[in-house]
Amino acid sequence: MQPKYKRVVLKLSGEALAGAQESGIDLNVVRSISKQIKTIHDMGVETAVVVGGGNFWRGRDADMDRATSDYMGMLGTVINALAFQDALENIDVMTRVQTAIEMKDVAEPYIRRRAMRHLEKGRVVIFAAGTGMPYFSTDTTAALRAAEIDAEVILIAKKGVDGIYDSDPNINPDAKKFDELTYLEILNKELKIMDTTATSLCMDNKIPLVVFGIDEDNSIVSVVSGSDMGTKVR
Ligand code: UDP
């Protein structure tokens, strides 16, 4: 099947990797998402993955020095990235992990041109350690990396929800799902889909976004194949 996109940034939240667990990594979830990544990779889609870290640590939630806490959060994303590297390479997908905080024994440092070269050579690039800076999020990392590597779209795979709603559908049964939205509407309606830094970065750089559910079967492949699932933002 002809994919809809040539180059994508796939943002996976840490929460999605925990599966039914409260925290940590459910390797079955990582393996199942990796299979979908292999499918889109085999379709010829250049795929960069930005992994979150909320399954280990969220900087702002801890009662401690914020910057230190955020560095702990960034390290959590590296653990997730290595789990994906292992799962993908086990199914013969070549990968490179690039970290925004240097840890050369573990992974390459983030180098934009090298990341783009890896993608051109058919490697999946996994961006870890967020932006490398405290007070930011991995959603902002996805926006930043998508702009830097000239990705056509950011795919945001969410756990427990299949798009953007006007209120939380897990609390309000009358919540209404949007098929399409603009970034301005997200900001004006104060929809909690991404933090405002990430939203503004996408808006200013005109990077479209698709928000969809990770719980639905094969959703990443469906979105890349052009299905109308989820909510499109531009
Ligand atoms: N983080 C950070 N700078 C970044 C990206 C992440 O300080 O550029 C820290 C922050 O503490 C955050 C944690 O890493 O709470 C995990 O990232 P995030 O909350 O974005 O993960 P997700 O919600 O996607 O699992």
Coordinates of N, CA and C and ligand atoms in Angstrom, one line a residue:
M1 N 0.8 -1.2 0.0 CA 0.0 0.0 0.0 C 0.9 1.3 0.0
Q2 N 0.4 2.3 -0.7 CA 1.2 3.5 -0.8 C 1.0 4.3 0.5
P3 N 2.0 4.7 1.2 CA 1.8 5.4 2.4 C 1.5 6.9 2.1
K4 N 0.8 7.5 3.1 CA 0.4 8.9 2.9 C 1.6 9.9 3.1
Y5 N 2.5 9.4 3.9 CA 3.7 10.3 4.3 C 5.0 9.7 3.9
K6 N 6.0 10.5 3.7 CA 7.3 10.0 3.3 C 8.2 10.0 4.6
R7 N 8.0 11.0 5.4 CA 8.9 11.1 6.6 C 8.0 11.6 7.8
V8 N 8.0 10.8 8.9 CA 7.1 11.1 10.0 C 7.9 11.1 11.3
V9 N 7.4 11.9 12.3 CA 7.9 11.8 13.7 C 6.7 11.1 14.5
L10 N 7.0 10.0 15.1 CA 6.0 9.3 15.9 C 6.3 9.6 17.3
K11 N 5.4 10.2 18.0 CA 5.6 10.5 19.5 C 4.8 9.4 20.3
L12 N 5.6 8.7 21.1 CA 5.0 7.7 22.0 C 5.2 8.2 23.4
S13 N 4.1 8.3 24.1 CA 4.2 8.8 25.5 C 4.7 7.6 26.4
G14 N 5.3 7.9 27.4 CA 5.8 6.9 28.3 C 4.7 6.0 28.9
E15 N 3.6 6.7 29.1 CA 2.4 6.1 29.7 C 1.9 4.9 28.8
A16 N 2.0 5.1 27.5 CA 1.6 4.1 26.5 C 2.4 2.8 26.7
L17 N 3.7 3.0 27.1 CA 4.6 1.9 27.1 C 4.4 1.0 28.4
A18 N 3.7 1.6 29.4 CA 3.5 0.9 30.6 C 2.4 -0.2 30.5
G19 N 1.6 -0.1 29.4 CA 0.5 -1.0 29.2 C -0.5 -1.0 30.4
A20 N -0.8 -2.1 30.9 CA -1.7 -2.1 32.0 C -1.0 -1.8 33.4
Q21 N 0.3 -1.8 33.4 CA 1.0 -1.5 34.6 C 0.9 -0.1 34.9
E22 N 1.2 0.3 36.2 CA 1.1 1.7 36.6 C 2.4 2.4 36.1
S23 N 3.5 1.8 36.1 CA 4.7 2.4 35.6 C 5.7 1.4 35.0
G24 N 6.8 1.8 34.6 CA 7.8 0.9 34.0 C 7.4 0.5 32.5
I25 N 8.0 -0.5 32.0 CA 7.8 -0.9 30.6 C 7.2 -2.3 30.5
D26 N 6.1 -2.3 29.7 CA 5.5 -3.6 29.4 C 6.1 -4.0 28.0
L27 N 7.0 -5.0 28.0 CA 7.8 -5.3 26.8 C 6.8 -5.8 25.7
N28 N 5.7 -6.4 26.1 CA 4.7 -6.8 25.1 C 4.2 -5.6 24.3
V29 N 4.0 -4.6 25.0 CA 3.5 -3.3 24.3 C 4.6 -2.8 23.4
V30 N 5.8 -2.8 23.9 CA 6.9 -2.3 23.1 C 7.1 -3.1 21.8
R31 N 6.9 -4.4 22.0 CA 7.1 -5.3 20.8 C 5.9 -5.1 19.8
S32 N 4.7 -4.9 20.4 CA 3.6 -4.8 19.4 C 3.7 -3.4 18.7
I33 N 4.1 -2.4 19.4 CA 4.3 -1.1 18.7 C 5.4 -1.2 17.7
S34 N 6.5 -1.9 18.1 CA 7.6 -2.1 17.2 C 7.2 -2.8 15.9
K35 N 6.3 -3.8 16.0 CA 5.9 -4.5 14.8 C 5.2 -3.5 13.8
Q36 N 4.4 -2.6 14.4 CA 3.8 -1.6 13.5 C 4.8 -0.6 12.9
I37 N 5.8 -0.3 13.7 CA 6.9 0.6 13.2 C 7.6 -0.1 12.0
K38 N 7.8 -1.4 12.2 CA 8.4 -2.2 11.1 C 7.5 -2.2 9.8
T39 N 6.2 -2.3 10.0 CA 5.3 -2.3 8.9 C 5.4 -1.0 8.1
I40 N 5.4 0.2 8.8 CA 5.4 1.4 8.1 C 6.8 1.7 7.5
H41 N 7.8 1.2 8.2 CA 9.2 1.3 7.7 C 9.3 0.5 6.4
D42 N 8.7 -0.7 6.4 CA 8.7 -1.6 5.1 C 7.9 -0.9 4.0
M43 N 6.9 -0.1 4.4 CA 6.2 0.6 3.4 C 7.0 1.8 2.8
G44 N 8.2 2.0 3.3 CA 9.0 3.1 2.8 C 8.9 4.4 3.5
V45 N 8.3 4.4 4.7 CA 8.2 5.7 5.5 C 9.4 5.9 6.3
E46 N 10.0 7.0 6.1 CA 11.2 7.3 7.0 C 10.6 7.7 8.4
T47 N 11.0 6.9 9.4 CA 10.4 7.0 10.7 C 11.4 7.5 11.8
A48 N 11.0 8.6 12.4 CA 11.8 9.0 13.6 C 10.8 8.9 14.8
V49 N 11.3 8.3 15.9 CA 10.5 8.1 17.1 C 11.0 9.0 18.2
V50 N 10.0 9.7 18.8 CA 10.4 10.5 20.0 C 9.7 9.8 21.2
V51 N 10.4 9.3 22.2 CA 9.8 8.6 23.3 C 9.7 9.5 24.5
G52 N 8.6 9.4 25.2 CA 8.4 10.1 26.4 C 9.0 9.3 27.6
G53 N 8.7 9.8 28.8 CA 9.3 9.2 30.0 C 8.4 9.1 31.2
G54 N 7.2 9.5 30.9 CA 6.2 9.6 32.0 C 5.9 8.3 32.7
N55 N 6.3 7.2 32.1 CA 6.2 5.9 32.8 C 7.2 5.7 33.9
F56 N 8.2 6.5 33.9 CA 9.2 6.5 35.0 C 9.2 7.7 35.9
W57 N 9.1 8.9 35.3 CA 9.3 10.1 36.1 C 8.8 11.3 35.3
R58 N 8.0 12.1 36.0 CA 7.6 13.4 35.4 C 8.1 14.5 36.3
G59 N 9.0 15.3 35.7 CA 9.7 16.3 36.4 C 8.9 17.2 37.3
R60 N 7.8 17.7 36.7 CA 7.0 18.7 37.5 C 6.2 18.1 38.7
D61 N 6.0 16.8 38.7 CA 5.2 16.2 39.7 C 6.0 15.9 41.0
A62 N 7.3 16.0 41.0 CA 8.1 15.6 42.2 C 8.3 16.9 43.1
D63 N 8.3 16.7 44.4 CA 8.6 17.7 45.3 C 10.1 17.9 45.5
M64 N 10.8 18.4 44.5 CA 12.2 18.6 44.6 C 12.7 19.6 43.6
D65 N 13.9 19.9 43.6 CA 14.4 20.9 42.6 C 14.0 20.6 41.2
R66 N 13.3 21.5 40.5 CA 12.7 21.2 39.3 C 13.6 20.7 38.2
A67 N 14.8 21.5 38.1 CA 15.7 21.1 37.0 C 16.3 19.7 37.2
T68 N 16.6 19.4 38.4 CA 17.2 18.1 38.7 C 16.1 17.0 38.4
S69 N 14.9 17.3 38.8 CA 13.8 16.4 38.6 C 13.6 16.2 37.1
D70 N 13.7 17.3 36.3 CA 13.5 17.1 34.9 C 14.6 16.3 34.2
Y71 N 15.9 16.4 34.8 CA 17.0 15.6 34.2 C 16.7 14.1 34.5
M72 N 16.1 13.9 35.7 CA 15.7 12.5 36.0 C 14.7 12.0 34.9
G73 N 13.7 12.9 34.6 CA 12.7 12.5 33.6 C 13.3 12.2 32.2
M74 N 14.3 13.1 31.9 CA 15.0 12.9 30.6 C 15.7 11.5 30.5
L75 N 16.3 11.1 31.7 CA 17.0 9.8 31.7 C 16.0 8.7 31.5
G76 N 14.8 8.9 32.0 CA 13.8 7.8 31.9 C 13.5 7.6 30.4
T77 N 13.5 8.7 29.6 CA 13.2 8.5 28.2 C 14.3 7.6 27.5
V78 N 15.5 7.7 28.0 CA 16.6 6.9 27.4 C 16.4 5.4 27.6
I79 N 15.9 5.1 28.8 CA 15.5 3.7 29.1 C 14.5 3.2 28.1
N80 N 13.5 4.0 27.9 CA 12.4 3.6 26.9 C 13.0 3.5 25.5
A81 N 13.9 4.4 25.1 CA 14.5 4.3 23.8 C 15.3 3.0 23.6
L82 N 16.0 2.6 24.6 CA 16.8 1.4 24.5 C 15.9 0.2 24.4
A83 N 14.7 0.2 25.1 CA 13.8 -0.9 24.9 C 13.3 -1.0 23.5
F84 N 13.0 0.1 22.9 CA 12.5 0.1 21.5 C 13.6 -0.3 20.5
Q85 N 14.9 0.2 20.8 CA 16.0 -0.2 19.9 C 16.1 -1.8 19.9
D86 N 16.0 -2.4 21.1 CA 16.2 -3.8 21.2 C 15.0 -4.5 20.5
A87 N 13.8 -4.1 20.7 CA 12.6 -4.7 20.1 C 12.6 -4.6 18.6
L88 N 13.0 -3.4 18.1 CA 13.1 -3.2 16.7 C 14.2 -4.0 16.0
E89 N 15.4 -4.1 16.6 CA 16.5 -4.8 16.0 C 16.2 -6.3 16.1
N90 N 15.4 -6.8 17.1 CA 15.0 -8.2 17.1 C 14.1 -8.6 15.9
I91 N 13.5 -7.6 15.3 CA 12.7 -8.0 14.1 C 13.3 -7.3 12.9
D92 N 14.7 -7.2 13.0 CA 15.5 -6.8 11.8 C 15.2 -5.4 11.3
V93 N 14.9 -4.5 12.1 CA 14.8 -3.1 11.7 C 16.0 -2.4 12.3
M94 N 16.8 -1.8 11.4 CA 18.0 -1.1 11.9 C 17.6 0.2 12.5
T95 N 18.3 0.4 13.7 CA 17.9 1.7 14.4 C 19.2 2.4 14.8
R96 N 19.0 3.7 15.1 CA 20.0 4.4 15.9 C 19.3 5.2 17.0
V97 N 19.8 5.1 18.2 CA 19.3 6.0 19.2 C 20.2 7.2 19.3
Q98 N 19.6 8.4 19.3 CA 20.3 9.7 19.5 C 19.8 10.4 20.7
T99 N 20.8 10.7 21.6 CA 20.4 11.4 22.9 C 20.7 12.9 22.8
A100 N 19.8 13.6 23.4 CA 20.1 15.1 23.5 C 21.0 15.4 24.7
I101 N 21.3 14.5 25.5 CA 22.3 14.6 26.6 C 23.4 13.5 26.2
E102 N 24.6 14.0 26.1 CA 25.6 13.0 25.6 C 25.8 11.8 26.6
M103 N 25.8 10.6 26.1 CA 26.1 9.4 26.8 C 26.6 8.4 25.8
K104 N 27.9 8.7 25.4 CA 28.4 8.1 24.2 C 28.5 6.5 24.3
D105 N 28.6 6.0 25.5 CA 28.7 4.6 25.6 C 27.3 3.9 25.4
V106 N 26.3 4.7 25.4 CA 25.0 4.1 25.3 C 24.3 4.4 23.9
A107 N 24.6 5.6 23.4 CA 24.0 6.0 22.1 C 24.7 7.1 21.5
E108 N 24.3 7.4 20.3 CA 25.0 8.6 19.6 C 24.4 9.9 20.2
P109 N 25.2 10.9 20.2 CA 24.6 12.2 20.5 C 23.7 12.7 19.4
Y110 N 22.8 13.5 19.7 CA 21.9 14.1 18.7 C 22.7 15.0 17.7
I111 N 22.7 14.6 16.4 CA 23.3 15.4 15.4 C 22.4 15.4 14.2
R112 N 21.8 16.6 14.0 CA 20.7 16.7 13.0 C 21.0 16.0 11.7
R113 N 22.1 16.4 11.1 CA 22.4 15.9 9.7 C 22.6 14.4 9.7
R114 N 23.2 13.9 10.8 CA 23.4 12.5 10.9 C 22.1 11.8 11.0
A115 N 21.2 12.4 11.8 CA 19.9 11.8 12.0 C 19.2 11.7 10.6
M116 N 19.3 12.7 9.8 CA 18.6 12.7 8.5 C 19.3 11.7 7.6
R117 N 20.6 11.5 7.7 CA 21.3 10.5 6.9 C 20.8 9.1 7.2
H118 N 20.7 8.9 8.5 CA 20.2 7.6 9.0 C 18.8 7.3 8.4
L119 N 17.9 8.3 8.4 CA 16.6 8.1 7.9 C 16.6 7.8 6.4
E120 N 17.5 8.5 5.7 CA 17.6 8.3 4.2 C 18.2 6.8 3.9
K121 N 19.0 6.3 4.9 CA 19.5 5.0 4.7 C 18.6 3.9 5.2
G122 N 17.4 4.3 5.6 CA 16.4 3.3 6.0 C 16.5 2.9 7.5
R123 N 17.2 3.7 8.3 CA 17.2 3.3 9.7 C 16.1 4.1 10.5
V124 N 15.6 3.4 11.5 CA 14.6 4.2 12.3 C 15.5 4.9 13.4
V125 N 15.2 6.2 13.5 CA 16.0 7.0 14.5 C 15.1 7.2 15.7
I126 N 15.7 6.9 16.9 CA 14.9 7.1 18.1 C 15.6 8.2 18.9
F127 N 14.8 9.3 19.1 CA 15.3 10.5 19.8 C 15.0 10.4 21.3
A128 N 16.1 10.4 22.1 CA 15.9 10.2 23.5 C 16.5 11.4 24.3
A129 N 16.1 11.5 25.5 CA 16.5 12.6 26.4 C 15.9 13.9 26.1
G130 N 14.8 13.9 25.5 CA 14.0 15.1 25.2 C 14.8 16.1 24.4
T131 N 14.7 17.3 24.8 CA 15.5 18.4 24.2 C 16.8 18.5 24.8
G132 N 17.0 17.8 25.9 CA 18.2 18.0 26.7 C 18.1 19.1 27.7
M133 N 17.0 19.8 27.8 CA 16.9 20.9 28.6 C 15.7 20.8 29.6
P134 N 15.9 21.1 30.9 CA 14.7 21.0 31.8 C 13.7 22.1 31.4
Y135 N 12.5 21.9 32.0 CA 11.3 22.8 31.7 C 10.7 22.5 30.4
F136 N 11.2 21.6 29.6 CA 10.5 21.3 28.3 C 9.9 19.9 28.4
S137 N 9.2 19.5 27.4 CA 8.5 18.2 27.4 C 9.0 17.4 26.2
T138 N 8.6 16.1 26.1 CA 8.9 15.4 24.9 C 7.9 15.7 23.8
D139 N 6.8 16.3 24.1 CA 5.9 16.8 23.0 C 6.6 18.0 22.3
T140 N 7.3 18.8 23.1 CA 8.0 19.9 22.5 C 9.2 19.3 21.7
T141 N 9.8 18.2 22.2 CA 10.9 17.6 21.5 C 10.4 17.1 20.1
A142 N 9.2 16.5 20.1 CA 8.6 16.0 18.8 C 8.5 17.1 17.8
A143 N 8.0 18.3 18.3 CA 7.7 19.4 17.5 C 9.1 20.0 16.9
L144 N 10.0 20.0 17.8 CA 11.4 20.6 17.5 C 12.1 19.7 16.5
R145 N 12.1 18.4 16.8 CA 12.8 17.4 15.9 C 12.1 17.4 14.5
A146 N 10.7 17.4 14.5 CA 10.0 17.4 13.3 C 10.4 18.6 12.4
A147 N 10.5 19.7 13.0 CA 10.9 20.9 12.3 C 12.3 20.8 11.7
E148 N 13.2 20.3 12.6 CA 14.6 20.2 12.2 C 14.8 19.2 11.1
I149 N 14.1 18.0 11.1 CA 14.4 17.0 10.1 C 13.4 17.1 9.0
D150 N 12.6 18.1 9.0 CA 11.7 18.4 7.9 C 10.7 17.2 7.7
A151 N 10.1 16.8 8.8 CA 9.1 15.7 8.8 C 7.8 16.3 8.3
E152 N 7.0 15.5 7.6 CA 5.7 16.0 7.1 C 4.6 16.1 8.1
V153 N 4.7 15.3 9.2 CA 3.7 15.2 10.1 C 4.2 14.6 11.5
I154 N 3.5 15.0 12.5 CA 3.8 14.3 13.8 C 2.6 13.5 14.1
L155 N 2.9 12.2 14.4 CA 1.8 11.3 14.8 C 1.9 11.1 16.3
I156 N 0.8 11.5 17.0 CA 0.8 11.4 18.4 C -0.1 10.2 18.8
A157 N 0.5 9.1 19.3 CA -0.3 7.9 19.7 C -0.6 8.0 21.2
K158 N -1.9 8.1 21.5 CA -2.3 8.3 22.9 C -2.9 7.0 23.5
K159 N -2.7 6.9 24.8 CA -3.3 5.8 25.5 C -4.6 6.2 26.1
G160 N -5.6 5.4 26.0 CA -6.9 5.6 26.7 C -7.8 6.6 26.0
V161 N -7.4 7.1 24.9 CA -8.3 8.1 24.1 C -7.9 8.0 22.7
D162 N -8.9 8.2 21.8 CA -8.6 8.0 20.3 C -8.6 9.3 19.5
G163 N -8.4 10.4 20.1 CA -8.4 11.6 19.4 C -8.5 12.8 20.4
I164 N -8.8 14.0 19.9 CA -9.0 15.2 20.7 C -10.5 15.4 21.0
Y165 N -10.9 15.5 22.2 CA -12.3 15.8 22.6 C -12.4 17.1 23.2
D166 N -13.7 17.6 23.3 CA -13.9 18.9 24.0 C -13.8 18.8 25.5
S167 N -14.0 17.6 26.0 CA -13.7 17.3 27.4 C -13.3 15.9 27.5
D168 N -12.8 15.5 28.7 CA -12.3 14.1 28.9 C -13.3 13.0 28.6
P169 N -13.2 12.3 27.6 CA -14.3 11.3 27.3 C -14.3 10.1 28.3
N170 N -13.2 10.0 29.1 CA -13.3 9.0 30.1 C -14.0 9.4 31.4
I171 N -14.3 10.7 31.4 CA -15.1 11.3 32.6 C -16.5 11.7 32.1
N172 N -16.5 12.4 30.9 CA -17.8 12.9 30.4 C -18.3 12.1 29.2
P173 N -19.3 11.3 29.4 CA -19.8 10.4 28.3 C -20.3 11.2 27.1
D174 N -20.6 12.5 27.3 CA -21.1 13.4 26.2 C -20.0 14.1 25.5
A175 N -18.8 13.8 25.9 CA -17.7 14.5 25.2 C -17.7 14.4 23.7
K176 N -17.4 15.5 23.0 CA -17.5 15.4 21.6 C -16.1 15.4 21.0
K177 N -15.9 14.5 20.0 CA -14.6 14.3 19.4 C -14.5 15.2 18.2
F178 N -13.3 15.8 18.0 CA -13.1 16.7 16.8 C -12.4 15.8 15.7
D179 N -12.9 16.0 14.5 CA -12.2 15.3 13.4 C -11.0 16.2 12.9
E180 N -11.2 17.5 13.0 CA -10.1 18.4 12.6 C -10.1 19.6 13.5
L181 N -9.0 20.2 13.7 CA -8.8 21.4 14.5 C -7.7 22.2 14.0
T182 N -7.6 23.5 14.4 CA -6.4 24.3 14.1 C -5.7 24.5 15.4
Y183 N -4.4 24.8 15.3 CA -3.6 25.0 16.5 C -4.2 26.2 17.4
L184 N -4.7 27.2 16.6 CA -5.3 28.3 17.3 C -6.5 27.9 18.1
E185 N -7.3 27.0 17.6 CA -8.5 26.5 18.3 C -8.0 25.8 19.6
I186 N -6.9 25.0 19.5 CA -6.4 24.3 20.6 C -6.0 25.2 21.7
L187 N -5.3 26.3 21.3 CA -4.9 27.3 22.3 C -6.1 28.0 22.9
N188 N -7.0 28.5 22.0 CA -8.2 29.2 22.5 C -9.1 28.4 23.4
K189 N -9.3 27.2 23.0 CA -10.2 26.3 23.8 C -9.5 25.7 25.0
E190 N -8.2 26.0 25.1 CA -7.4 25.4 26.1 C -7.5 23.9 26.2
L191 N -7.5 23.2 25.1 CA -7.6 21.8 25.0 C -6.2 21.2 25.5
K192 N -6.3 20.2 26.4 CA -5.1 19.7 27.0 C -4.5 18.5 26.2
I193 N -4.0 18.9 25.0 CA -3.5 17.8 24.2 C -2.0 17.8 24.2
M194 N -1.4 19.0 24.2 CA 0.0 19.1 24.3 C 0.2 20.4 25.1
D195 N 1.4 20.6 25.7 CA 1.7 21.8 26.4 C 1.7 23.0 25.4
T196 N 1.6 24.2 25.8 CA 1.5 25.3 24.9 C 2.8 25.6 24.1
T197 N 3.9 25.2 24.7 CA 5.2 25.4 24.0 C 5.2 24.5 22.8
A198 N 4.8 23.3 22.9 CA 4.8 22.3 21.8 C 3.8 22.8 20.8
T199 N 2.6 23.2 21.3 CA 1.5 23.6 20.3 C 2.0 24.8 19.5
S200 N 2.6 25.8 20.2 CA 3.0 27.0 19.5 C 4.1 26.7 18.5
L201 N 5.0 25.8 18.8 CA 6.1 25.4 17.9 C 5.6 24.8 16.7
C202 N 4.6 23.9 16.8 CA 3.9 23.3 15.7 C 3.2 24.3 14.8
M203 N 2.5 25.2 15.5 CA 1.7 26.2 14.8 C 2.7 27.2 14.0
D204 N 3.7 27.7 14.7 CA 4.6 28.6 14.0 C 5.3 28.0 12.8
N205 N 5.6 26.7 12.9 CA 6.3 26.0 11.8 C 5.4 25.2 10.9
K206 N 4.1 25.4 11.1 CA 3.1 24.7 10.2 C 3.4 23.2 10.0
I207 N 3.5 22.6 11.2 CA 3.7 21.1 11.2 C 2.4 20.5 11.5
P208 N 1.8 19.7 10.6 CA 0.5 19.1 11.0 C 0.7 17.9 12.0
L209 N -0.4 17.6 12.6 CA -0.4 16.6 13.7 C -1.6 15.7 13.5
V210 N -1.4 14.4 13.8 CA -2.5 13.5 13.9 C -2.5 12.9 15.3
V211 N -3.6 13.1 16.0 CA -3.7 12.5 17.4 C -4.7 11.3 17.3
F212 N -4.2 10.1 17.7 CA -5.0 8.9 17.6 C -4.7 8.0 18.7
G213 N -5.5 6.9 18.8 CA -5.4 6.0 20.0 C -4.4 4.9 19.7
I214 N -3.6 4.5 20.6 CA -2.6 3.4 20.5 C -3.3 2.1 20.8
D215 N -4.4 2.2 21.5 CA -5.1 0.9 22.0 C -5.8 0.2 20.8
E216 N -6.2 1.0 19.8 CA -6.8 0.3 18.6 C -5.8 -0.4 17.8
D217 N -6.3 -1.6 17.3 CA -5.4 -2.5 16.5 C -4.8 -1.8 15.4
N218 N -3.5 -1.9 15.2 CA -2.8 -1.4 14.0 C -3.0 0.1 13.7
S219 N -3.2 0.9 14.7 CA -3.6 2.3 14.5 C -2.5 3.1 13.8
I220 N -1.3 2.8 14.1 CA -0.2 3.6 13.5 C -0.1 3.3 12.0
V221 N -0.3 2.0 11.7 CA -0.2 1.7 10.2 C -1.4 2.3 9.5
S222 N -2.6 2.2 10.2 CA -3.8 2.8 9.5 C -3.7 4.3 9.2
V223 N -3.2 5.0 10.2 CA -3.0 6.5 10.0 C -2.0 6.8 8.9
V224 N -0.9 6.0 8.9 CA 0.1 6.2 7.8 C -0.5 5.8 6.5
S225 N -1.4 4.9 6.5 CA -2.0 4.5 5.2 C -3.1 5.4 4.7
G226 N -3.4 6.4 5.6 CA -4.4 7.4 5.1 C -5.8 7.3 5.7
S227 N -5.9 6.5 6.8 CA -7.2 6.4 7.4 C -7.6 7.7 8.1
D228 N -8.9 7.9 8.2 CA -9.4 9.1 8.8 C -9.5 9.1 10.3
M229 N -8.9 8.0 11.0 CA -9.1 7.9 12.4 C -8.4 9.1 13.1
G230 N -8.8 9.3 14.4 CA -8.2 10.3 15.2 C -8.6 11.7 14.8
T231 N -7.8 12.7 15.3 CA -8.1 14.1 15.0 C -6.9 14.7 14.3
K232 N -7.1 15.4 13.2 CA -6.1 16.1 12.5 C -6.0 17.5 12.9
V233 N -4.8 18.0 13.1 CA -4.6 19.4 13.5 C -3.6 20.1 12.5
R234 N -4.0 21.3 12.1 CA -3.1 22.0 11.3 C -3.2 23.5 11.6
Ligands
UDP1 N1 11.9 16.4 30.1 C1 12.6 17.6 30.2 N2 13.0 18.2 29.0 C2 12.6 17.7 27.8 C3 11.8 16.5 27.7 C4 11.5 15.9 28.9 O1 12.9 18.1 31.2 O2 13.0 18.3 26.8 C5 11.6 15.7 31.4 C6 10.4 16.3 32.1 O3 10.6 16.2 33.5 C7 9.2 15.3 31.8 C8 10.0 14.0 31.7 O4 11.2 14.3 31.1 O5 8.2 15.3 32.7 C9 9.3 12.9 30.8 O6 8.9 13.5 29.6 P1 7.3 13.7 29.2 O7 6.6 14.1 30.5 O8 7.2 14.6 28.1 O9 6.9 12.2 28.8 P2 5.5 11.7 28.4 O10 4.4 12.5 29.1 O11 5.4 11.8 26.9 O12 5.6 10.2 28.8

